[in-house]
GROMACS .gro file of C-alpha atoms in nm:
model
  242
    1UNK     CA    1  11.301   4.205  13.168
    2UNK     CA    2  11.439   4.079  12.864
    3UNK     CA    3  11.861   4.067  12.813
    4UNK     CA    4  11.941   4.359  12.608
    5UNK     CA    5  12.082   4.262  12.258
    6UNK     CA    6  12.419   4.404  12.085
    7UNK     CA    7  12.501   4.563  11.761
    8UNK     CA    8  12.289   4.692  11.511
    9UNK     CA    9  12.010   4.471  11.541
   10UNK     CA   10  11.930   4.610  11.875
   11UNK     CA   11  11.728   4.892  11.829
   12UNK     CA   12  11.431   4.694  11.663
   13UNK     CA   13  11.475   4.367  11.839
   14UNK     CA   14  11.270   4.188  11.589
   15UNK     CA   15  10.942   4.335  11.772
   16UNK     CA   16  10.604   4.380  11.615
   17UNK     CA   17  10.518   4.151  11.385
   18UNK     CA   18  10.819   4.017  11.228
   19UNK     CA   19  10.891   3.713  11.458
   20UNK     CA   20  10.518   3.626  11.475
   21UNK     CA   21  10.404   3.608  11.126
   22UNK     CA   22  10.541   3.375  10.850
   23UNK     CA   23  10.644   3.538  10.511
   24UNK     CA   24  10.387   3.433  10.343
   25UNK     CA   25  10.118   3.520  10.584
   26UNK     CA   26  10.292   3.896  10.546
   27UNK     CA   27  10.270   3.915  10.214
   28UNK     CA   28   9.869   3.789  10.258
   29UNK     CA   29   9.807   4.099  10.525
   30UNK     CA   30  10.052   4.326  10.296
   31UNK     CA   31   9.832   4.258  10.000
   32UNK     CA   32   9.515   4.411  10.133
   33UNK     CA   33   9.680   4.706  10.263
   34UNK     CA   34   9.754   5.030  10.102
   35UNK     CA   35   9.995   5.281  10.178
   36UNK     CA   36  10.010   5.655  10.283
   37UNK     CA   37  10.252   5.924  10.414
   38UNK     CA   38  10.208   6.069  10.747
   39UNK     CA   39  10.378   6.382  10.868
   40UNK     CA   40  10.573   6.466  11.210
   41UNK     CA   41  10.280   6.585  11.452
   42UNK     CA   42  10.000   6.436  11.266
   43UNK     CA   43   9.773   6.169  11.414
   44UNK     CA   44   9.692   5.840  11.268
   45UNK     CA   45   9.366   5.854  11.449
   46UNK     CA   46   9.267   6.019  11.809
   47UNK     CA   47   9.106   5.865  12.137
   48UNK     CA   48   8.695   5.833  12.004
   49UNK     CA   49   8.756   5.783  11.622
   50UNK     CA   50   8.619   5.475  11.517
   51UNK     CA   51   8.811   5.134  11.548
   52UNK     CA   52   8.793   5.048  11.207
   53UNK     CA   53   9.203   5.033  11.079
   54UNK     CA   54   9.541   4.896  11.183
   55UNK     CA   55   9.816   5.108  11.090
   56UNK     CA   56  10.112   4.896  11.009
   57UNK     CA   57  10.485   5.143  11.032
   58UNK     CA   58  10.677   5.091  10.738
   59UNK     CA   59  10.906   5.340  10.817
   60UNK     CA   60  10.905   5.627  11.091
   61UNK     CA   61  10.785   5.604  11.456
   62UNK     CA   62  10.451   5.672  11.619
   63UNK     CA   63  10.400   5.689  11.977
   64UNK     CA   64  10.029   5.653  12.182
   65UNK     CA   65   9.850   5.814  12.432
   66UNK     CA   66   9.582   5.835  12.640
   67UNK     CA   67   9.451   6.112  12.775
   68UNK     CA   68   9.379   6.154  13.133
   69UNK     CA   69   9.108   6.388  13.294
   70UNK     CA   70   9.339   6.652  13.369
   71UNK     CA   71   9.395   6.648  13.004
   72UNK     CA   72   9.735   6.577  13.023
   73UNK     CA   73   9.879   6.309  12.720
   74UNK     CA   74  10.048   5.992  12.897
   75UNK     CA   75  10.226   5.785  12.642
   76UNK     CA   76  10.107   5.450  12.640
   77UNK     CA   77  10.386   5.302  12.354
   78UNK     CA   78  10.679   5.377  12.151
   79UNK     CA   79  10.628   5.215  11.798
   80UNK     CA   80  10.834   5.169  11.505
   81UNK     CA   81  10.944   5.003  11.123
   82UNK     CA   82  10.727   4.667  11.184
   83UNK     CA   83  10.480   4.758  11.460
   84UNK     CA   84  10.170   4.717  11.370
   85UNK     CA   85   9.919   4.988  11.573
   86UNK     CA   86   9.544   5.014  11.657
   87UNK     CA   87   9.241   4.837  11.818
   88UNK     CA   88   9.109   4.482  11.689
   89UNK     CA   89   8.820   4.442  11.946
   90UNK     CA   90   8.526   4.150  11.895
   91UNK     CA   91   8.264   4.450  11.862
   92UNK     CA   92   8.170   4.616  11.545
   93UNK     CA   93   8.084   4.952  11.648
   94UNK     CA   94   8.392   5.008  11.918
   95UNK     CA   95   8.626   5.284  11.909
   96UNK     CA   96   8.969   5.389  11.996
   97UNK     CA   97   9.047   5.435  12.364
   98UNK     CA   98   9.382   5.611  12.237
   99UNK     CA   99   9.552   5.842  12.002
  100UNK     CA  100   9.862   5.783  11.758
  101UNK     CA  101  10.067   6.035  11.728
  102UNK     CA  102  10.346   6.062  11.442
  103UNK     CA  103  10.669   6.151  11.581
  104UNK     CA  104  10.890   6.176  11.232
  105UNK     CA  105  10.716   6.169  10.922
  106UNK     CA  106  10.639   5.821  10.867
  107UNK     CA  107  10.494   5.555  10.614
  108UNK     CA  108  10.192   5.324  10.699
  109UNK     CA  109  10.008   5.045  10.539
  110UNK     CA  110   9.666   5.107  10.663
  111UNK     CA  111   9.426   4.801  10.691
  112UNK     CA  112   9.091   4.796  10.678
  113UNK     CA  113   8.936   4.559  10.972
  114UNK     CA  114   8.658   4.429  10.732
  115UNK     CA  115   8.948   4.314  10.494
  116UNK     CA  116   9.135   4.174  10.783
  117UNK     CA  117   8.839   4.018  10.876
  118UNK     CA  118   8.751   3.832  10.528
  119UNK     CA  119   9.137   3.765  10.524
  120UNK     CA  120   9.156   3.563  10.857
  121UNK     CA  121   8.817   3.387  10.799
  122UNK     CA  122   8.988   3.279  10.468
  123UNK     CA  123   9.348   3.162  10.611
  124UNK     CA  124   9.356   2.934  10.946
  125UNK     CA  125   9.741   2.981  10.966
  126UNK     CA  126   9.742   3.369  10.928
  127UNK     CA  127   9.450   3.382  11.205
  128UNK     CA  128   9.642   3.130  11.474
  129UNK     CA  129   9.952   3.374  11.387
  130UNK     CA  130   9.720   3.700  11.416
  131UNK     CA  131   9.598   3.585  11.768
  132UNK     CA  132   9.929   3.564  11.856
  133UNK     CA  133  10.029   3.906  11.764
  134UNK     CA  134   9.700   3.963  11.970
  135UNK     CA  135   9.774   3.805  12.265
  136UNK     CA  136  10.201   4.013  12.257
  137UNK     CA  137  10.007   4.331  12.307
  138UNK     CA  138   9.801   4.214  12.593
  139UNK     CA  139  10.055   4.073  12.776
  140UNK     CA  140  10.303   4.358  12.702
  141UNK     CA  141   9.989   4.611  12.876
  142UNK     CA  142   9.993   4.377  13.149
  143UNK     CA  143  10.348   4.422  13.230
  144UNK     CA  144  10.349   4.775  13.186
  145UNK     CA  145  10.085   4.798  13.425
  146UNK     CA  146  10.291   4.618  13.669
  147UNK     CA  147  10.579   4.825  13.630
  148UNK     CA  148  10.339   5.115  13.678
  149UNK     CA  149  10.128   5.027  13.973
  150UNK     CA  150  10.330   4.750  14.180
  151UNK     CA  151  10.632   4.889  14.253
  152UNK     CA  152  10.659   5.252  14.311
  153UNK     CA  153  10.762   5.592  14.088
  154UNK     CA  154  11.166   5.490  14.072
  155UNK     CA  155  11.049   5.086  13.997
  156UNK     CA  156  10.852   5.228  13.693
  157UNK     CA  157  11.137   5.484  13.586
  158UNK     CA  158  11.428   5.159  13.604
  159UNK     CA  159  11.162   4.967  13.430
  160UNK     CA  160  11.126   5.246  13.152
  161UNK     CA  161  11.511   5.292  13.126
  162UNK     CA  162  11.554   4.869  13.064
  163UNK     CA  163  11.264   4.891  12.790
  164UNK     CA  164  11.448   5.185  12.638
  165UNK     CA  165  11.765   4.971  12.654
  166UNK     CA  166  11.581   4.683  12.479
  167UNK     CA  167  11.430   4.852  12.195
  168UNK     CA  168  11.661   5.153  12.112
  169UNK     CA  169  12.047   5.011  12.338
  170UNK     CA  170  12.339   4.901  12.228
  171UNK     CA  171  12.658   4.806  12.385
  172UNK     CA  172  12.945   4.996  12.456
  173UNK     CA  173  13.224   4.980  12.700
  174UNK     CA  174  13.057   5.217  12.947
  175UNK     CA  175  12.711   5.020  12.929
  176UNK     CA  176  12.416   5.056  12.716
  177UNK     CA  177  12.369   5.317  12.484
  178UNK     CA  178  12.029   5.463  12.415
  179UNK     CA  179  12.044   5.608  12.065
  180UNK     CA  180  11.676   5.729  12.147
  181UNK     CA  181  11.709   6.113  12.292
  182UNK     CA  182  11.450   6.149  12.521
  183UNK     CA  183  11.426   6.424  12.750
  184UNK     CA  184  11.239   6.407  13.131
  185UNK     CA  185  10.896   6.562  13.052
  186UNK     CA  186  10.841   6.270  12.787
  187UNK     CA  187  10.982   6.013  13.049
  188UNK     CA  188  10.707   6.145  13.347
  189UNK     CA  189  10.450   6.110  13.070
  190UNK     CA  190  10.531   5.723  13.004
  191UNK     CA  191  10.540   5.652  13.410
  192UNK     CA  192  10.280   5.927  13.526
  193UNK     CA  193  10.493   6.119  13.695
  194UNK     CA  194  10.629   6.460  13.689
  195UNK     CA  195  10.940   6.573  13.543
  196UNK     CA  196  11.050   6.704  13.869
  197UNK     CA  197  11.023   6.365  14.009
  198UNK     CA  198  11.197   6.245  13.703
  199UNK     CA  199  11.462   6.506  13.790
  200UNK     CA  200  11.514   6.366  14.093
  201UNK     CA  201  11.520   6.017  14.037
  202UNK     CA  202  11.755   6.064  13.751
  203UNK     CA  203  12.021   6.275  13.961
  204UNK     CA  204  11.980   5.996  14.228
  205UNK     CA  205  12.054   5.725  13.961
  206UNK     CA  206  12.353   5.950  13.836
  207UNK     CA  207  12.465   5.984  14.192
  208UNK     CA  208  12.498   5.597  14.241
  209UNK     CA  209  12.660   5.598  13.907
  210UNK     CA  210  12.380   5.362  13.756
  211UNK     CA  211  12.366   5.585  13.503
  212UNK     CA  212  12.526   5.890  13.336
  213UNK     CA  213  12.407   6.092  13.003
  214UNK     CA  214  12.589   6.248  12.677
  215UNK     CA  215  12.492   6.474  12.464
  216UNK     CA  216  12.093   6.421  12.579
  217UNK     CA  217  12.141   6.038  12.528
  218UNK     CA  218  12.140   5.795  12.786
  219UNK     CA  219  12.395   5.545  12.897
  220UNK     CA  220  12.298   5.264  13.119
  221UNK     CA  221  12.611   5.148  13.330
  222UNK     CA  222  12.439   4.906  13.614
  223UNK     CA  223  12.181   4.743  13.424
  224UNK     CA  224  12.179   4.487  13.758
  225UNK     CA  225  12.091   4.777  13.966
  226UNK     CA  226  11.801   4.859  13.741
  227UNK     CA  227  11.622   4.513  13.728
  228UNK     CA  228  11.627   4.470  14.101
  229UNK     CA  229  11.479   4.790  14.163
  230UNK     CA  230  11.198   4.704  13.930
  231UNK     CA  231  11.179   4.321  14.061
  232UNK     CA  232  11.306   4.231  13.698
  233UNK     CA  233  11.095   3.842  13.608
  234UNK     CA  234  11.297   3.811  13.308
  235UNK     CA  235  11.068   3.875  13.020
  236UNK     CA  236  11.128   3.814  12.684
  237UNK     CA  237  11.273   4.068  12.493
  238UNK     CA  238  10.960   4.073  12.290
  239UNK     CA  239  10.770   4.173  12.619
  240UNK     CA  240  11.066   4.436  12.758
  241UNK     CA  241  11.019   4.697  12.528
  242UNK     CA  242  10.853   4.999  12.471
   0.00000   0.00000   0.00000
C-alpha cells in the first residue's frame, strides 16, 4: 500500500487523471466535453445503460456499484474532483457492468466515446497518455480483488481503512485522520461483508488500540499493524486508494 501523504494535499493525492495527462492533452479532452449538474442520489448511469460516456468529476463525489444477485449494492469505488468514471471497452455495442451513484451534488464533464474516439485517433501523445489512465484502473481492480479474495474479511477491512487513509487521511499526532465519515453498513458494502462483521472487526481493532474513532471519523493509530494484516506490497499511492 502506498505511504499516506500529509497536509492538505492528502485527501486527493493527485489521483485520477491529473498525474497522467499533460496540460495540454487536458485541455484537448476538456474541449470536447460539456458540462452538467448532478444532484445527491442521482445516477450518472446504472448497471445495463449503454457504454457510450465518461463522466469526468469536476467537483463532488460519485461512488460505484455493482449489484449482486441478492440485490444488494457493493461499492466498487470512491471517486472524486479529477476522477474520471465509466467504461472504455474495444466493443461498440457494450454496456455498463456498474452504476454511478452521486453522493453530493456534483459537476461532470460528460464525454462522448465517439468524440474521444476521433480525439485519440487524431493525437498520438493524448492516446499513449489515455492508455495509461487505462491501464491505473485495471491494475487498481486487480488489487482490490486481492485485498478482497486473498486474504480474509479483517485483510480486506485493514486494506479498506489504508485506502481510506490514502485518499481522504491526514496526519495528526494520534495517527491518521480520515476526514471521510463513513459509517459500517457502507464499509461491509466495499469488502462484502456484513456490518455485524464490520462491528466486530472494528471493536477488535479498537481493542488492540489500532484504531479509535471521533465524532463518526476515523483515526488510524498503527498504520504498521494494518499493512501486515493485509500483506501490504507497497503500492503506489496512485494504486492504494479508493
Amino acid at each position: 500500500m502506498g505511504q499516506t501523504v500529509t497536509g492538505t494535499q492528502a485527501k486527493h493525492c493527485r489521483e485520477g487523471l491529473e498525474p497522467l495527462l499533460s496540460q495540454e492533452s487536458f485541455e484537448k479532452l476538456e474541449s470536447i466535453m460539456y458540462k452538467r449538474s448532478a444532484e445527491k442520489g442521482s445516477c450518472l448511469f446504472w448497471e445495463g445503460d449503454p457504454a457510450d460516456k465518461l463522466y469526468f468529476i469536476i467537483e463532488g463525489r460519485v461512488r460505484t456499484t455493482k449489484t449482486s444477485d441478492s440485490g444488494r449494492a457493493l461499492t466498487l469505488y470512491l471517486h472524486h474532483e479529477g476522477d474520471l468514471v465509466g467504461q472504455m471497452d474495444p466493443f461498440q455495442d457494450s454496456v455498463h457492468s456498474f452504476s454511478a451513484e452521486v453522493m453530493e451534488d456534483a459537476k461532470v464533464g460528460v464525454i462522448q466515446r465517439k468524440d474521444l474516439e476521433v480525439l485519440l485517433w487524431q493525437h498520438g501523445d493524448l492516446a499513449v497518455e489515455f492508455m495509461k489512465w487505462m491501464g491505473l484502473m485495471h491494475r487498481l481492480t486487480q488489487t482490490k480483488f486481492r485485498d478482497l479474495m486473498m486474504f480474509g474479511k479483517t485483510g480486506a477491512l485493514c486494506s479498506l481503512l489504508i485506502r481510506l487513509g490514502n485518499s481522504y487521511g491526514t496526519e495528526r499526532e494520534e495517527g491518521v485522520y480520515i476526514d471521510l465519515k463513513i459509517n459500517n453498513s457502507e464499509m461491509a458494502d466495499m469488502i462484502g461483508a456484513t456490518r455485524e462483521s464490520v462491528n466486530r472487526m472494528l471493536s477488535d481493532l479498537k481493542k488492540e488500540d489500532v484504531i479509535e474513532t471521533e465524532d463518526g471519523h476515523i483515526i488510524i493509530k498503527d498504520l504498521h499493524y494494518l499493512r501486515d494484516i493485509c500483506r501490504c506490497e507497497n503500492c503506489p499511492k496512485e494504486i492504494c486508494r479508493m
